[in-house]
Amino acid sequence: QDEINISDSGNLDDPDIPVNSIAVIPIDGVLVSWKTMQLVQNIRMASDNPNICAVVFLVNSPGGMVFYTDITAQTIKDLQKPSVSVIFNCAASAAMWLISATDYRIATSQMDRIGSIGVKTSVMDLTGLLKDKLGISVFEIYASLSTKKDFQYRELLKDPSNPQPIIDELDQTNAIFQQAIIDNLGISKDSEVFSGDIYGAKQAIQLGLINEINTMEYAIQYAYNLGLASVIKSNFQFIN
């Protein structure tokens, strides 16, 4: 074909799109549960369509919920077609986890922000406000055997100076996140990226988080070339 055909989320399962089309799938905004689940569905449609030869992810996300991030990243990693992520502005936290699973990572500006490899949570206690301002008392009563239910939250309310039970839970998730980055990018476990800092594109290249700074057009062509090479290799193996 003379021009590269782009297939977006509206026609990823279309059997009539041109052969060797490129799927373009966005990873944008705060990654809430329904977005990551839809993202997995889009990836699987692109994977199942034989007329799609490669996938480009358009990324502008500060991260979001940890829910389904590991599953989504593994789905990208298991994709049997070349994948390229293209960053517009930001690829942080959960979004960094996702793009680490792609074959190649391209920023489009040296001002793009990349990294924030870490885990956090927020806990709000509104019981004082409800009681003091509105005269509402809230009582939480647990079954006698439910001694560990909401344990981390209850311990924090009991002693706000001791968030350790919540930190212990965050550390477990953070260890999974860090190991995914180590496995996907080959970054040393002692790298500074695991401090949770976020970097400009040039420093992100030096630290091994992304590969280069270039344009969207370049990224599409790069993915297309990878896709064609993969198709040729697959056909050669089939013939042999």
Short mmCIF file of C-alpha atoms in Angstrom, two decimals:
data_model
loop_
_atom_site.label_atom_id
_atom_site.label_comp_id
_atom_site.label_asym_id
_atom_site.label_seq_id
_atom_site.Cartn_x
_atom_site.Cartn_y
_atom_site.Cartn_z
CA GLN A 1 0.00 0.00 0.00
CA ASP A 2 1.22 3.52 -0.77
CA GLU A 3 0.01 5.15 2.46
CA ILE A 4 -0.03 3.84 5.99
CA ASN A 5 -3.58 3.11 7.07
CA ILE A 6 -4.56 4.04 10.62
CA SER A 7 -7.16 2.04 12.48
CA ASP A 8 -8.54 3.67 15.63
CA SER A 9 -10.62 2.30 18.48
CA GLY A 10 -13.78 2.56 16.38
CA ASN A 11 -12.77 -0.07 13.84
CA LEU A 12 -10.11 -2.26 15.42
CA ASP A 13 -12.26 -5.33 14.79
CA ASP A 14 -13.17 -4.36 11.22
CA PRO A 15 -12.19 -7.28 8.94
CA ASP A 16 -12.21 -4.98 5.90
CA ILE A 17 -9.51 -2.51 6.95
CA PRO A 18 -6.47 -2.61 4.63
CA VAL A 19 -3.80 -5.24 5.22
CA ASN A 20 -0.86 -4.06 7.38
CA SER A 21 -2.82 -1.28 9.04
CA ILE A 22 -1.54 0.41 12.20
CA ALA A 23 -3.81 0.44 15.27
CA VAL A 24 -3.67 3.72 17.21
CA ILE A 25 -4.92 3.33 20.79
CA PRO A 26 -5.00 6.21 23.32
CA ILE A 27 -3.82 6.01 26.93
CA ASP A 28 -5.06 9.37 28.17
CA GLY A 29 -6.24 11.11 31.29
CA VAL A 30 -6.53 9.60 34.75
CA LEU A 31 -6.53 5.80 34.45
CA VAL A 32 -9.68 4.73 36.25
CA SER A 33 -10.90 1.13 36.21
CA TRP A 34 -13.25 1.36 33.24
CA LYS A 35 -10.54 2.98 31.10
CA THR A 36 -7.99 0.25 31.72
CA MET A 37 -10.57 -2.47 31.12
CA GLN A 38 -11.57 -0.80 27.83
CA LEU A 39 -7.89 -0.50 26.96
CA VAL A 40 -7.46 -4.26 27.36
CA GLN A 41 -10.47 -4.85 25.12
CA ASN A 42 -8.99 -2.57 22.43
CA ILE A 43 -5.61 -4.30 22.61
CA ARG A 44 -7.22 -7.71 22.23
CA MET A 45 -9.24 -6.53 19.22
CA ALA A 46 -6.06 -5.22 17.58
CA SER A 47 -4.30 -8.46 18.39
CA ASP A 48 -7.08 -10.58 16.87
CA ASN A 49 -7.37 -8.57 13.64
CA PRO A 50 -4.99 -10.12 11.08
CA ASN A 51 -4.99 -6.91 9.02
CA ILE A 52 -3.32 -4.96 11.85
CA CYS A 53 0.45 -5.36 11.85
CA ALA A 54 1.47 -3.07 14.74
CA VAL A 55 0.04 -0.94 17.55
CA VAL A 56 0.84 2.66 18.48
CA PHE A 57 -0.23 3.92 21.90
CA LEU A 58 -0.84 7.68 22.21
CA VAL A 59 0.02 8.52 25.80
CA ASN A 60 -0.85 11.55 27.93
CA SER A 61 -1.62 10.35 31.43
CA PRO A 62 -0.54 11.15 35.00
CA GLY A 63 -1.42 7.60 36.05
CA GLY A 64 -4.37 6.62 38.20
CA MET A 65 -5.84 3.61 39.95
CA VAL A 66 -3.62 0.59 40.46
CA PHE A 67 -6.58 -1.70 39.71
CA TYR A 68 -6.08 -3.67 36.47
CA THR A 69 -2.77 -1.91 35.67
CA ASP A 70 -0.75 -5.11 36.01
CA ILE A 71 -3.20 -7.02 33.82
CA THR A 72 -3.21 -4.28 31.19
CA ALA A 73 0.59 -4.09 31.13
CA GLN A 74 0.84 -7.86 30.75
CA THR A 75 -1.71 -7.74 27.91
CA ILE A 76 0.52 -5.22 26.11
CA LYS A 77 3.61 -7.32 26.78
CA ASP A 78 1.90 -10.46 25.44
CA LEU A 79 0.80 -8.70 22.25
CA GLN A 80 2.18 -10.72 19.34
CA LYS A 81 2.60 -7.58 17.25
CA PRO A 82 5.12 -4.73 17.57
CA SER A 83 4.05 -1.92 19.88
CA VAL A 84 5.28 1.67 20.11
CA SER A 85 4.23 4.25 22.70
CA VAL A 86 4.24 7.95 21.80
CA ILE A 87 4.17 10.44 24.67
CA PHE A 88 2.42 13.78 24.43
CA ASN A 89 3.12 15.73 27.64
CA CYS A 90 3.07 13.02 30.32
CA ALA A 91 3.58 9.31 30.97
CA ALA A 92 3.64 8.94 34.74
CA SER A 93 3.01 6.33 37.41
CA ALA A 94 0.50 3.74 36.08
CA ALA A 95 0.98 5.11 32.54
CA MET A 96 4.74 4.53 32.91
CA TRP A 97 3.99 0.97 33.98
CA LEU A 98 1.93 0.46 30.82
CA ILE A 99 4.41 1.94 28.35
CA SER A 100 7.24 -0.07 29.89
CA ALA A 101 5.56 -3.10 28.33
CA THR A 102 5.74 -1.67 24.78
CA ASP A 103 8.61 -2.47 22.43
CA TYR A 104 9.67 1.17 21.90
CA ARG A 105 8.95 4.46 23.67
CA ILE A 106 9.09 7.89 22.00
CA ALA A 107 8.62 11.31 23.58
CA THR A 108 7.50 14.13 21.29
CA SER A 109 9.02 17.02 23.29
CA GLN A 110 11.94 17.42 25.62
CA MET A 111 9.42 18.99 28.01
CA ASP A 112 7.43 15.75 28.28
CA ARG A 113 7.34 14.36 31.82
CA ILE A 114 8.10 10.68 32.34
CA GLY A 115 8.46 8.42 35.38
CA SER A 116 6.86 8.79 38.83
CA ILE A 117 7.42 5.10 39.51
CA GLY A 118 5.80 4.67 42.89
CA VAL A 119 2.56 4.10 44.80
CA LYS A 120 0.52 6.33 47.06
CA THR A 121 -2.96 6.50 48.58
CA SER A 122 -5.18 9.05 50.34
CA VAL A 123 -7.28 8.51 53.44
CA MET A 124 -9.92 10.98 54.62
CA ASP A 125 -11.57 10.91 58.04
CA LEU A 126 -14.80 12.91 57.89
CA THR A 127 -16.28 11.65 61.15
CA GLY A 128 -15.20 14.76 63.07
CA LEU A 129 -16.73 17.09 60.50
CA LEU A 130 -19.99 15.15 60.47
CA LYS A 131 -20.26 15.16 64.24
CA ASP A 132 -19.05 18.69 64.99
CA LYS A 133 -20.73 20.55 62.12
CA LEU A 134 -23.76 18.46 61.31
CA GLY A 135 -24.40 16.60 64.54
CA ILE A 136 -24.11 13.24 62.81
CA SER A 137 -22.37 10.38 64.61
CA VAL A 138 -21.09 7.46 62.53
CA PHE A 139 -20.68 4.03 64.14
CA GLU A 140 -18.90 1.21 62.32
CA ILE A 141 -19.63 -2.17 63.88
CA TYR A 142 -17.83 -5.34 62.79
CA ALA A 143 -18.64 -9.00 63.20
CA SER A 144 -16.74 -10.58 66.10
CA LEU A 145 -14.54 -12.64 63.77
CA SER A 146 -13.84 -9.77 61.33
CA THR A 147 -10.81 -8.61 63.30
CA LYS A 148 -8.73 -7.79 60.21
CA LYS A 149 -11.45 -6.15 58.11
CA ASP A 150 -10.39 -2.57 57.23
CA PHE A 151 -7.42 -3.20 59.55
CA GLN A 152 -5.09 -0.62 57.98
CA TYR A 153 -7.76 2.11 58.03
CA ARG A 154 -8.84 1.33 61.57
CA GLU A 155 -5.27 1.39 62.84
CA LEU A 156 -4.71 4.80 61.23
CA LEU A 157 -7.85 6.23 62.85
CA LYS A 158 -6.73 4.80 66.19
CA ASP A 159 -3.28 6.37 65.89
CA PRO A 160 -2.81 8.88 63.00
CA SER A 161 0.92 9.03 63.79
CA ASN A 162 1.30 5.37 62.78
CA PRO A 163 0.46 4.83 59.08
CA GLN A 164 2.73 1.76 58.93
CA PRO A 165 -0.02 -0.83 58.21
CA ILE A 166 -1.05 1.19 55.15
CA ILE A 167 2.58 1.71 54.13
CA ASP A 168 3.14 -2.06 54.34
CA GLU A 169 0.30 -2.61 51.86
CA LEU A 170 1.60 0.12 49.55
CA ASP A 171 5.06 -1.44 49.66
CA GLN A 172 3.67 -4.74 48.36
CA THR A 173 2.09 -3.04 45.36
CA ASN A 174 5.17 -0.89 44.81
CA ALA A 175 7.39 -3.99 44.71
CA ILE A 176 5.25 -5.44 41.91
CA PHE A 177 5.42 -2.13 40.02
CA GLN A 178 9.19 -1.89 40.37
CA GLN A 179 9.74 -5.48 39.31
CA ALA A 180 7.69 -4.88 36.16
CA ILE A 181 9.93 -1.91 35.28
CA ILE A 182 13.06 -3.99 35.96
CA ASP A 183 11.78 -6.88 33.82
CA ASN A 184 10.43 -4.75 30.98
CA LEU A 185 13.21 -2.18 30.69
CA GLY A 186 16.23 -3.96 32.15
CA ILE A 187 16.78 -1.16 34.64
CA SER A 188 18.86 -1.92 37.73
CA LYS A 189 16.97 -2.27 40.99
CA ASP A 190 19.33 0.38 42.39
CA SER A 191 18.33 2.99 39.79
CA GLU A 192 17.20 6.38 41.02
CA VAL A 193 13.98 6.01 39.01
CA PHE A 194 12.55 3.95 41.87
CA SER A 195 12.57 7.00 44.15
CA GLY A 196 9.33 8.08 42.45
CA ASP A 197 10.80 11.15 40.78
CA ILE A 198 9.57 12.36 37.39
CA TYR A 199 11.93 13.41 34.60
CA GLY A 200 12.13 15.46 31.46
CA ALA A 201 12.47 13.49 28.23
CA LYS A 202 16.24 13.87 27.86
CA GLN A 203 16.92 12.57 31.35
CA ALA A 204 14.34 9.81 30.87
CA ILE A 205 16.38 8.61 27.88
CA GLN A 206 19.58 8.60 29.95
CA LEU A 207 17.84 6.61 32.69
CA GLY A 208 16.45 4.04 30.24
CA LEU A 209 12.77 4.90 30.62
CA ILE A 210 12.27 5.87 26.96
CA ASN A 211 14.23 5.48 23.73
CA GLU A 212 14.18 8.84 21.96
CA ILE A 213 12.48 12.15 21.21
CA ASN A 214 10.80 12.37 17.82
CA THR A 215 7.53 13.09 16.04
CA MET A 216 4.21 11.30 15.81
CA GLU A 217 4.77 10.76 12.09
CA TYR A 218 8.12 9.15 12.83
CA ALA A 219 6.51 6.90 15.43
CA ILE A 220 3.84 5.72 12.99
CA GLN A 221 6.49 4.96 10.37
CA TYR A 222 8.66 3.22 12.95
CA ALA A 223 5.76 1.01 14.05
CA TYR A 224 4.85 0.31 10.43
CA ASN A 225 8.40 -0.80 9.64
CA LEU A 226 8.44 -3.04 12.71
CA GLY A 227 5.06 -4.47 11.71
CA LEU A 228 6.14 -5.25 8.15
CA ALA A 229 9.33 -6.89 9.39
CA SER A 230 7.28 -9.00 11.79
CA VAL A 231 4.87 -10.06 9.04
CA ILE A 232 7.73 -10.99 6.72
CA LYS A 233 9.43 -12.99 9.47
CA SER A 234 6.20 -14.76 10.32
CA ASN A 235 5.53 -15.66 6.67
CA PHE A 236 9.11 -16.88 6.24
CA GLN A 237 8.81 -19.14 9.27
CA PHE A 238 5.46 -20.43 7.96
CA ILE A 239 6.99 -21.29 4.57
CA ASN A 240 9.93 -23.04 6.18
#
